[in-house]
Amino acid sequence: METWFNESIAWLLAALALPGVGLSTIFIVTLLSATLLPIGSEAAVFGYVKMAPDMFWTAILVATAGNTAGGVITYYMGLGAHKAVEKVRHAHEAHEEHGAAQVAQVAHVSPVPHVPLQPHHNPHPEHHRIRRAMHDWLVRLGPKTLLLSWLPVVGDPLCAVAGWMRWPAARCTLYMAIGKFLRYLSMTAGLLWVFPHS
């Protein structure tokens, strides 16, 4: 049994062309780093390419695929959050309408929509202006915004925002893949140029 297990592991490692650590690790690390988890993946890709220089393009493509898959997961998290909020909002509105209709029936008056007595006061009007500008920028660029999905800190939330805004998944995935491919290509090539013999 132990021999079979060891042979199976050896076959799997050879099939994935893994020199010690490998492409499956690159895929998993890049996938996780593209979700909302704060994991850096460039070092893993660079380390792999340093160990197996002939696998440069394969590593770049696997890293791009993993990172894009993580971005797509984040996209669908944003889409799911939007659907959940809409479901709660519709349930709340239906409850409000039902309650207003009952009150109107008892009082023999037509139902009046709920209007707050005081308008909401925003203590930070500058935040509203920035949010509005960001929203307008996102709407204007649409899925092309995801060319920036590789950026640290803002890239992963951009994928969630794309899902929230219900942009077409196929176009979003294409722009994510282009941005992430260019990122891994430039970062890995740049690191190899800066550290040629490390």
mmCIF file of N, CA and C in Angstrom, residues 44-155:
data_model
loop_
_atom_site.group_PDB
_atom_site.id
_atom_site.type_symbol
_atom_site.label_atom_id
_atom_site.label_comp_id
_atom_site.label_asym_id
_atom_site.label_seq_id
_atom_site.Cartn_x
_atom_site.Cartn_y
_atom_site.Cartn_z
ATOM 1 N N ALA A 44 6.557 33.475 -5.244
ATOM 2 C CA ALA A 44 6.414 32.058 -5.584
ATOM 3 C C ALA A 44 6.682 31.831 -7.071
ATOM 4 N N VAL A 45 6.150 32.703 -7.903
ATOM 5 C CA VAL A 45 6.365 32.568 -9.351
ATOM 6 C C VAL A 45 7.845 32.778 -9.671
ATOM 7 N N PHE A 46 8.443 33.810 -9.094
ATOM 8 C CA PHE A 46 9.863 34.092 -9.326
ATOM 9 C C PHE A 46 10.733 32.924 -8.857
ATOM 10 N N GLY A 47 10.452 32.401 -7.677
ATOM 11 C CA GLY A 47 11.221 31.274 -7.152
ATOM 12 C C GLY A 47 11.118 30.053 -8.049
ATOM 13 N N TYR A 48 9.927 29.785 -8.542
ATOM 14 C CA TYR A 48 9.742 28.642 -9.432
ATOM 15 C C TYR A 48 10.538 28.821 -10.718
ATOM 16 N N VAL A 49 10.466 30.015 -11.308
ATOM 17 C CA VAL A 49 11.176 30.281 -12.562
ATOM 18 C C VAL A 49 12.696 30.227 -12.350
ATOM 19 N N LYS A 50 13.161 30.650 -11.170
ATOM 20 C CA LYS A 50 14.597 30.541 -10.871
ATOM 21 C C LYS A 50 15.021 29.066 -10.794
ATOM 22 N N MET A 51 14.157 28.219 -10.263
ATOM 23 C CA MET A 51 14.474 26.794 -10.159
ATOM 24 C C MET A 51 14.352 26.088 -11.508
ATOM 25 N N ALA A 52 13.440 26.547 -12.340
ATOM 26 C CA ALA A 52 13.199 25.903 -13.638
ATOM 27 C C ALA A 52 13.052 26.973 -14.714
ATOM 28 N N PRO A 53 14.175 27.573 -15.157
ATOM 29 C CA PRO A 53 14.110 28.667 -16.124
ATOM 30 C C PRO A 53 13.418 28.295 -17.435
ATOM 31 N N ASP A 54 13.506 27.030 -17.832
ATOM 32 C CA ASP A 54 12.851 26.606 -19.070
ATOM 33 C C ASP A 54 11.326 26.585 -18.948
ATOM 34 N N MET A 55 10.817 26.757 -17.746
ATOM 35 C CA MET A 55 9.365 26.765 -17.510
ATOM 36 C C MET A 55 8.811 28.189 -17.375
ATOM 37 N N PHE A 56 9.564 29.196 -17.849
ATOM 38 C CA PHE A 56 9.160 30.592 -17.687
ATOM 39 C C PHE A 56 7.736 30.829 -18.197
ATOM 40 N N TRP A 57 7.492 30.529 -19.470
ATOM 41 C CA TRP A 57 6.170 30.820 -20.048
ATOM 42 C C TRP A 57 5.072 29.969 -19.420
ATOM 43 N N THR A 58 5.393 28.724 -19.110
ATOM 44 C CA THR A 58 4.404 27.860 -18.468
ATOM 45 C C THR A 58 4.028 28.413 -17.100
ATOM 46 N N ALA A 59 5.036 28.844 -16.351
ATOM 47 C CA ALA A 59 4.767 29.408 -15.015
ATOM 48 C C ALA A 59 3.948 30.683 -15.121
ATOM 49 N N ILE A 60 4.251 31.534 -16.092
ATOM 50 C CA ILE A 60 3.496 32.778 -16.281
ATOM 51 C C ILE A 60 2.043 32.458 -16.608
ATOM 52 N N LEU A 61 1.827 31.491 -17.498
ATOM 53 C CA LEU A 61 0.452 31.135 -17.881
ATOM 54 C C LEU A 61 -0.310 30.476 -16.732
ATOM 55 N N VAL A 62 0.349 29.613 -15.968
ATOM 56 C CA VAL A 62 -0.315 28.986 -14.818
ATOM 57 C C VAL A 62 -0.635 30.036 -13.758
ATOM 58 N N ALA A 63 0.304 30.958 -13.512
ATOM 59 C CA ALA A 63 0.052 32.029 -12.543
ATOM 60 C C ALA A 63 -1.103 32.911 -13.006
ATOM 61 N N THR A 64 -1.138 33.219 -14.292
ATOM 62 C CA THR A 64 -2.233 34.023 -14.840
ATOM 63 C C THR A 64 -3.565 33.296 -14.675
ATOM 64 N N ALA A 65 -3.579 32.005 -14.986
ATOM 65 C CA ALA A 65 -4.820 31.224 -14.851
ATOM 66 C C ALA A 65 -5.285 31.174 -13.399
ATOM 67 N N GLY A 66 -4.378 30.919 -12.480
ATOM 68 C CA GLY A 66 -4.754 30.856 -11.060
ATOM 69 C C GLY A 66 -5.242 32.188 -10.539
ATOM 70 N N ASN A 67 -4.525 33.253 -10.873
ATOM 71 C CA ASN A 67 -4.902 34.582 -10.391
ATOM 72 C C ASN A 67 -6.222 35.027 -11.013
ATOM 73 N N THR A 68 -6.426 34.696 -12.286
ATOM 74 C CA THR A 68 -7.692 35.037 -12.945
ATOM 75 C C THR A 68 -8.837 34.238 -12.324
ATOM 76 N N ALA A 69 -8.608 32.967 -12.037
ATOM 77 C CA ALA A 69 -9.650 32.149 -11.387
ATOM 78 C C ALA A 69 -10.017 32.737 -10.029
ATOM 79 N N GLY A 70 -9.024 33.186 -9.275
ATOM 80 C CA GLY A 70 -9.316 33.843 -7.992
ATOM 81 C C GLY A 70 -10.095 35.129 -8.185
ATOM 82 N N GLY A 71 -9.769 35.896 -9.223
ATOM 83 C CA GLY A 71 -10.518 37.112 -9.530
ATOM 84 C C GLY A 71 -11.962 36.808 -9.903
ATOM 85 N N VAL A 72 -12.169 35.712 -10.629
ATOM 86 C CA VAL A 72 -13.529 35.312 -11.010
ATOM 87 C C VAL A 72 -14.315 34.897 -9.762
ATOM 88 N N ILE A 73 -13.664 34.208 -8.837
ATOM 89 C CA ILE A 73 -14.327 33.855 -7.574
ATOM 90 C C ILE A 73 -14.756 35.131 -6.844
ATOM 91 N N THR A 74 -13.863 36.096 -6.781
ATOM 92 C CA THR A 74 -14.182 37.365 -6.119
ATOM 93 C C THR A 74 -15.298 38.090 -6.858
ATOM 94 N N TYR A 75 -15.292 38.045 -8.186
ATOM 95 C CA TYR A 75 -16.369 38.620 -8.996
ATOM 96 C C TYR A 75 -17.716 38.021 -8.572
ATOM 97 N N TYR A 76 -17.767 36.687 -8.499
ATOM 98 C CA TYR A 76 -19.024 36.030 -8.132
ATOM 99 C C TYR A 76 -19.406 36.271 -6.674
ATOM 100 N N MET A 77 -18.426 36.535 -5.815
ATOM 101 C CA MET A 77 -18.751 36.937 -4.437
ATOM 102 C C MET A 77 -19.466 38.292 -4.458
ATOM 103 N N GLY A 78 -18.967 39.219 -5.276
ATOM 104 C CA GLY A 78 -19.618 40.519 -5.404
ATOM 105 C C GLY A 78 -21.014 40.399 -5.993
ATOM 106 N N LEU A 79 -21.165 39.561 -7.017
ATOM 107 C CA LEU A 79 -22.475 39.340 -7.629
ATOM 108 C C LEU A 79 -23.442 38.719 -6.625
ATOM 109 N N GLY A 80 -22.955 37.740 -5.871
ATOM 110 C CA GLY A 80 -23.793 37.102 -4.850
ATOM 111 C C GLY A 80 -24.203 38.078 -3.759
ATOM 112 N N ALA A 81 -23.275 38.955 -3.362
ATOM 113 C CA ALA A 81 -23.612 39.963 -2.352
ATOM 114 C C ALA A 81 -24.680 40.905 -2.882
ATOM 115 N N HIS A 82 -24.569 41.295 -4.149
ATOM 116 C CA HIS A 82 -25.574 42.186 -4.744
ATOM 117 C C HIS A 82 -26.946 41.518 -4.754
ATOM 118 N N LYS A 83 -26.982 40.253 -5.158
ATOM 119 C CA LYS A 83 -28.258 39.530 -5.188
ATOM 120 C C LYS A 83 -28.849 39.383 -3.792
ATOM 121 N N ALA A 84 -28.003 39.128 -2.798
ATOM 122 C CA ALA A 84 -28.495 38.989 -1.424
ATOM 123 C C ALA A 84 -29.060 40.304 -0.910
ATOM 124 N N VAL A 85 -28.371 41.410 -1.190
ATOM 125 C CA VAL A 85 -28.857 42.718 -0.743
ATOM 126 C C VAL A 85 -30.175 43.049 -1.440
ATOM 127 N N GLU A 86 -30.266 42.771 -2.735
ATOM 128 C CA GLU A 86 -31.516 43.025 -3.466
ATOM 129 C C GLU A 86 -32.664 42.188 -2.897
ATOM 130 N N LYS A 87 -32.383 40.945 -2.565
ATOM 131 C CA LYS A 87 -33.416 40.068 -1.998
ATOM 132 C C LYS A 87 -33.916 40.622 -0.665
ATOM 133 N N VAL A 88 -32.981 41.047 0.184
ATOM 134 C CA VAL A 88 -33.364 41.621 1.482
ATOM 135 C C VAL A 88 -34.131 42.928 1.269
ATOM 136 N N ARG A 89 -33.652 43.750 0.332
ATOM 137 C CA ARG A 89 -34.317 45.026 0.059
ATOM 138 C C ARG A 89 -35.747 44.807 -0.427
ATOM 139 N N HIS A 90 -35.942 43.858 -1.337
ATOM 140 C CA HIS A 90 -37.294 43.581 -1.839
ATOM 141 C C HIS A 90 -38.195 43.026 -0.738
ATOM 142 N N ALA A 91 -37.646 42.169 0.104
ATOM 143 C CA ALA A 91 -38.433 41.623 1.211
ATOM 144 C C ALA A 91 -38.831 42.737 2.173
ATOM 145 N N HIS A 92 -37.887 43.661 2.442
ATOM 146 C CA HIS A 92 -38.168 44.775 3.339
ATOM 147 C C HIS A 92 -39.234 45.694 2.731
ATOM 148 N N GLU A 93 -39.116 45.992 1.440
ATOM 149 C CA GLU A 93 -40.102 46.852 0.780
ATOM 150 C C GLU A 93 -41.481 46.204 0.776
ATOM 151 N N ALA A 94 -41.535 44.887 0.520
ATOM 152 C CA ALA A 94 -42.813 44.182 0.533
ATOM 153 C C ALA A 94 -43.427 44.225 1.920
ATOM 154 N N HIS A 95 -42.589 44.070 2.948
ATOM 155 C CA HIS A 95 -43.074 44.132 4.323
ATOM 156 C C HIS A 95 -43.610 45.534 4.633
ATOM 157 N N GLU A 96 -42.872 46.570 4.208
ATOM 158 C CA GLU A 96 -43.301 47.956 4.433
ATOM 159 C C GLU A 96 -44.629 48.224 3.730
ATOM 160 N N GLU A 97 -44.750 47.784 2.463
ATOM 161 C CA GLU A 97 -45.990 48.006 1.706
ATOM 162 C C GLU A 97 -47.163 47.281 2.348
ATOM 163 N N HIS A 98 -46.901 46.051 2.806
ATOM 164 C CA HIS A 98 -47.958 45.271 3.445
ATOM 165 C C HIS A 98 -48.427 45.962 4.733
ATOM 166 N N GLY A 99 -47.471 46.458 5.510
ATOM 167 C CA GLY A 99 -47.820 47.160 6.755
ATOM 168 C C GLY A 99 -48.567 48.453 6.481
ATOM 169 N N ALA A 100 -48.148 49.219 5.463
ATOM 170 C CA ALA A 100 -48.828 50.473 5.119
ATOM 171 C C ALA A 100 -50.237 50.207 4.617
ATOM 172 N N ALA A 101 -50.402 49.126 3.859
ATOM 173 C CA ALA A 101 -51.739 48.787 3.359
ATOM 174 C C ALA A 101 -52.667 48.412 4.500
ATOM 175 N N GLN A 102 -52.170 47.692 5.508
ATOM 176 C CA GLN A 102 -52.992 47.327 6.654
ATOM 177 C C GLN A 102 -53.401 48.569 7.438
ATOM 178 N N VAL A 103 -52.463 49.505 7.656
ATOM 179 C CA VAL A 103 -52.775 50.734 8.377
ATOM 180 C C VAL A 103 -53.810 51.539 7.596
ATOM 181 N N ALA A 104 -53.647 51.617 6.284
ATOM 182 C CA ALA A 104 -54.584 52.369 5.450
ATOM 183 C C ALA A 104 -55.964 51.736 5.484
ATOM 184 N N GLN A 105 -56.002 50.423 5.518
ATOM 185 C CA GLN A 105 -57.280 49.729 5.546
ATOM 186 C C GLN A 105 -58.008 50.026 6.857
ATOM 187 N N VAL A 106 -57.279 50.028 7.958
ATOM 188 C CA VAL A 106 -57.879 50.307 9.256
ATOM 189 C C VAL A 106 -58.318 51.763 9.326
ATOM 190 N N ALA A 107 -57.499 52.684 8.819
ATOM 191 C CA ALA A 107 -57.798 54.113 8.903
ATOM 192 C C ALA A 107 -58.657 54.600 7.734
ATOM 193 N N HIS A 108 -58.942 53.739 6.760
ATOM 194 C CA HIS A 108 -59.727 54.098 5.575
ATOM 195 C C HIS A 108 -59.091 55.242 4.781
ATOM 196 N N VAL A 109 -57.771 55.177 4.625
ATOM 197 C CA VAL A 109 -57.065 56.164 3.804
ATOM 198 C C VAL A 109 -56.171 55.418 2.821
ATOM 199 N N SER A 110 -55.715 56.117 1.806
ATOM 200 C CA SER A 110 -54.825 55.465 0.840
ATOM 201 C C SER A 110 -53.426 55.375 1.446
ATOM 202 N N PRO A 111 -52.698 54.312 1.103
ATOM 203 C CA PRO A 111 -51.355 54.163 1.663
ATOM 204 C C PRO A 111 -50.415 55.250 1.144
ATOM 205 N N VAL A 112 -49.602 55.761 2.051
ATOM 206 C CA VAL A 112 -48.624 56.792 1.717
ATOM 207 C C VAL A 112 -47.233 56.188 1.875
ATOM 208 N N PRO A 113 -46.374 56.356 0.888
ATOM 209 C CA PRO A 113 -45.026 55.805 1.058
ATOM 210 C C PRO A 113 -44.312 56.467 2.225
ATOM 211 N N HIS A 114 -43.427 55.712 2.846
ATOM 212 C CA HIS A 114 -42.661 56.207 3.984
ATOM 213 C C HIS A 114 -41.687 57.288 3.521
ATOM 214 N N VAL A 115 -41.747 58.441 4.138
ATOM 215 C CA VAL A 115 -40.831 59.540 3.838
ATOM 216 C C VAL A 115 -40.171 59.935 5.144
ATOM 217 N N PRO A 116 -38.833 59.924 5.198
ATOM 218 C CA PRO A 116 -38.184 60.315 6.449
ATOM 219 C C PRO A 116 -38.495 61.775 6.782
ATOM 220 N N LEU A 117 -38.634 62.068 8.066
ATOM 221 C CA LEU A 117 -38.961 63.421 8.490
ATOM 222 C C LEU A 117 -37.790 64.371 8.277
ATOM 223 N N GLN A 118 -36.567 63.897 8.494
ATOM 224 C CA GLN A 118 -35.397 64.735 8.288
ATOM 225 C C GLN A 118 -34.505 64.088 7.247
ATOM 226 N N PRO A 119 -33.967 64.884 6.335
ATOM 227 C CA PRO A 119 -33.031 64.290 5.382
ATOM 228 C C PRO A 119 -31.772 63.839 6.106
ATOM 229 N N HIS A 120 -31.153 62.803 5.569
ATOM 230 C CA HIS A 120 -29.919 62.280 6.163
ATOM 231 C C HIS A 120 -28.821 63.330 6.038
ATOM 232 N N HIS A 121 -28.213 63.649 7.148
ATOM 233 C CA HIS A 121 -27.131 64.630 7.146
ATOM 234 C C HIS A 121 -25.801 63.896 7.030
ATOM 235 N N ASN A 122 -25.034 64.231 6.019
ATOM 236 C CA ASN A 122 -23.727 63.618 5.812
ATOM 237 C C ASN A 122 -22.682 64.517 6.456
ATOM 238 N N PRO A 123 -22.032 64.061 7.539
ATOM 239 C CA PRO A 123 -21.048 64.911 8.210
ATOM 240 C C PRO A 123 -19.763 65.076 7.395
ATOM 241 N N HIS A 124 -19.559 64.257 6.360
ATOM 242 C CA HIS A 124 -18.352 64.329 5.538
ATOM 243 C C HIS A 124 -18.735 64.464 4.066
ATOM 244 N N PRO A 125 -19.114 65.648 3.617
ATOM 245 C CA PRO A 125 -19.543 65.801 2.218
ATOM 246 C C PRO A 125 -18.422 65.476 1.230
ATOM 247 N N GLU A 126 -17.171 65.616 1.631
ATOM 248 C CA GLU A 126 -16.053 65.308 0.744
ATOM 249 C C GLU A 126 -16.035 63.816 0.393
ATOM 250 N N HIS A 127 -16.395 62.951 1.337
ATOM 251 C CA HIS A 127 -16.448 61.510 1.081
ATOM 252 C C HIS A 127 -17.488 61.202 0.020
ATOM 253 N N HIS A 128 -18.623 61.878 0.083
ATOM 254 C CA HIS A 128 -19.676 61.661 -0.912
ATOM 255 C C HIS A 128 -19.175 62.064 -2.303
ATOM 256 N N ARG A 129 -18.453 63.159 -2.396
ATOM 257 C CA ARG A 129 -17.941 63.625 -3.686
ATOM 258 C C ARG A 129 -16.935 62.626 -4.256
ATOM 259 N N ILE A 130 -16.068 62.088 -3.410
ATOM 260 C CA ILE A 130 -15.074 61.102 -3.860
ATOM 261 C C ILE A 130 -15.770 59.820 -4.301
ATOM 262 N N ARG A 131 -16.748 59.351 -3.506
ATOM 263 C CA ARG A 131 -17.503 58.148 -3.878
ATOM 264 C C ARG A 131 -18.209 58.342 -5.213
ATOM 265 N N ARG A 132 -18.793 59.498 -5.414
ATOM 266 C CA ARG A 132 -19.508 59.790 -6.662
ATOM 267 C C ARG A 132 -18.528 59.779 -7.843
ATOM 268 N N ALA A 133 -17.355 60.390 -7.664
ATOM 269 C CA ALA A 133 -16.352 60.420 -8.734
ATOM 270 C C ALA A 133 -15.873 59.004 -9.056
ATOM 271 N N MET A 134 -15.634 58.182 -8.035
ATOM 272 C CA MET A 134 -15.202 56.802 -8.257
ATOM 273 C C MET A 134 -16.296 56.008 -8.981
ATOM 274 N N HIS A 135 -17.525 56.184 -8.561
ATOM 275 C CA HIS A 135 -18.638 55.488 -9.208
ATOM 276 C C HIS A 135 -18.736 55.890 -10.678
ATOM 277 N N ASP A 136 -18.650 57.187 -10.954
ATOM 278 C CA ASP A 136 -18.726 57.663 -12.337
ATOM 279 C C ASP A 136 -17.580 57.104 -13.177
ATOM 280 N N TRP A 137 -16.381 57.026 -12.593
ATOM 281 C CA TRP A 137 -15.219 56.490 -13.290
ATOM 282 C C TRP A 137 -15.437 55.009 -13.607
ATOM 283 N N LEU A 138 -15.936 54.254 -12.629
ATOM 284 C CA LEU A 138 -16.192 52.828 -12.845
ATOM 285 C C LEU A 138 -17.247 52.614 -13.923
ATOM 286 N N VAL A 139 -18.315 53.396 -13.888
ATOM 287 C CA VAL A 139 -19.378 53.257 -14.880
ATOM 288 C C VAL A 139 -18.856 53.610 -16.268
ATOM 289 N N ARG A 140 -18.063 54.660 -16.359
ATOM 290 C CA ARG A 140 -17.535 55.101 -17.655
ATOM 291 C C ARG A 140 -16.625 54.035 -18.274
ATOM 292 N N LEU A 141 -15.729 53.439 -17.479
ATOM 293 C CA LEU A 141 -14.788 52.451 -18.005
ATOM 294 C C LEU A 141 -15.373 51.046 -18.085
ATOM 295 N N GLY A 142 -16.303 50.722 -17.205
ATOM 296 C CA GLY A 142 -16.912 49.396 -17.221
ATOM 297 C C GLY A 142 -15.895 48.291 -16.969
ATOM 298 N N PRO A 143 -16.058 47.142 -17.648
ATOM 299 C CA PRO A 143 -15.165 46.005 -17.427
ATOM 300 C C PRO A 143 -13.689 46.296 -17.705
ATOM 301 N N LYS A 144 -13.385 47.296 -18.513
ATOM 302 C CA LYS A 144 -11.982 47.638 -18.781
ATOM 303 C C LYS A 144 -11.250 48.022 -17.495
ATOM 304 N N THR A 145 -11.988 48.433 -16.498
ATOM 305 C CA THR A 145 -11.393 48.753 -15.200
ATOM 306 C C THR A 145 -10.593 47.567 -14.664
ATOM 307 N N LEU A 146 -11.016 46.356 -15.022
ATOM 308 C CA LEU A 146 -10.371 45.156 -14.487
ATOM 309 C C LEU A 146 -8.989 44.900 -15.081
ATOM 310 N N LEU A 147 -8.558 45.719 -16.018
ATOM 311 C CA LEU A 147 -7.152 45.675 -16.426
ATOM 312 C C LEU A 147 -6.272 46.032 -15.231
ATOM 313 N N LEU A 148 -6.861 46.716 -14.244
ATOM 314 C CA LEU A 148 -6.138 47.105 -13.031
ATOM 315 C C LEU A 148 -6.351 46.125 -11.875
ATOM 316 N N SER A 149 -6.951 44.980 -12.154
ATOM 317 C CA SER A 149 -7.248 44.029 -11.079
ATOM 318 C C SER A 149 -5.992 43.420 -10.471
ATOM 319 N N TRP A 150 -4.855 43.622 -11.065
ATOM 320 C CA TRP A 150 -3.590 43.105 -10.536
ATOM 321 C C TRP A 150 -3.004 44.014 -9.461
ATOM 322 N N LEU A 151 -3.499 45.238 -9.346
ATOM 323 C CA LEU A 151 -2.923 46.196 -8.400
ATOM 324 C C LEU A 151 -3.075 45.730 -6.954
ATOM 325 N N PRO A 152 -2.052 45.949 -6.140
ATOM 326 C CA PRO A 152 -2.181 45.634 -4.714
ATOM 327 C C PRO A 152 -3.269 46.509 -4.076
ATOM 328 N N VAL A 153 -3.914 46.013 -3.091
ATOM 329 C CA VAL A 153 -4.918 46.668 -2.255
ATOM 330 C C VAL A 153 -6.246 46.905 -2.998
ATOM 331 N N VAL A 154 -6.240 47.491 -4.184
ATOM 332 C CA VAL A 154 -7.487 47.833 -4.863
ATOM 333 C C VAL A 154 -7.908 46.809 -5.908
ATOM 334 N N GLY A 155 -6.995 45.973 -6.383
ATOM 335 C CA GLY A 155 -7.307 45.049 -7.467
ATOM 336 C C GLY A 155 -8.366 44.022 -7.114
#
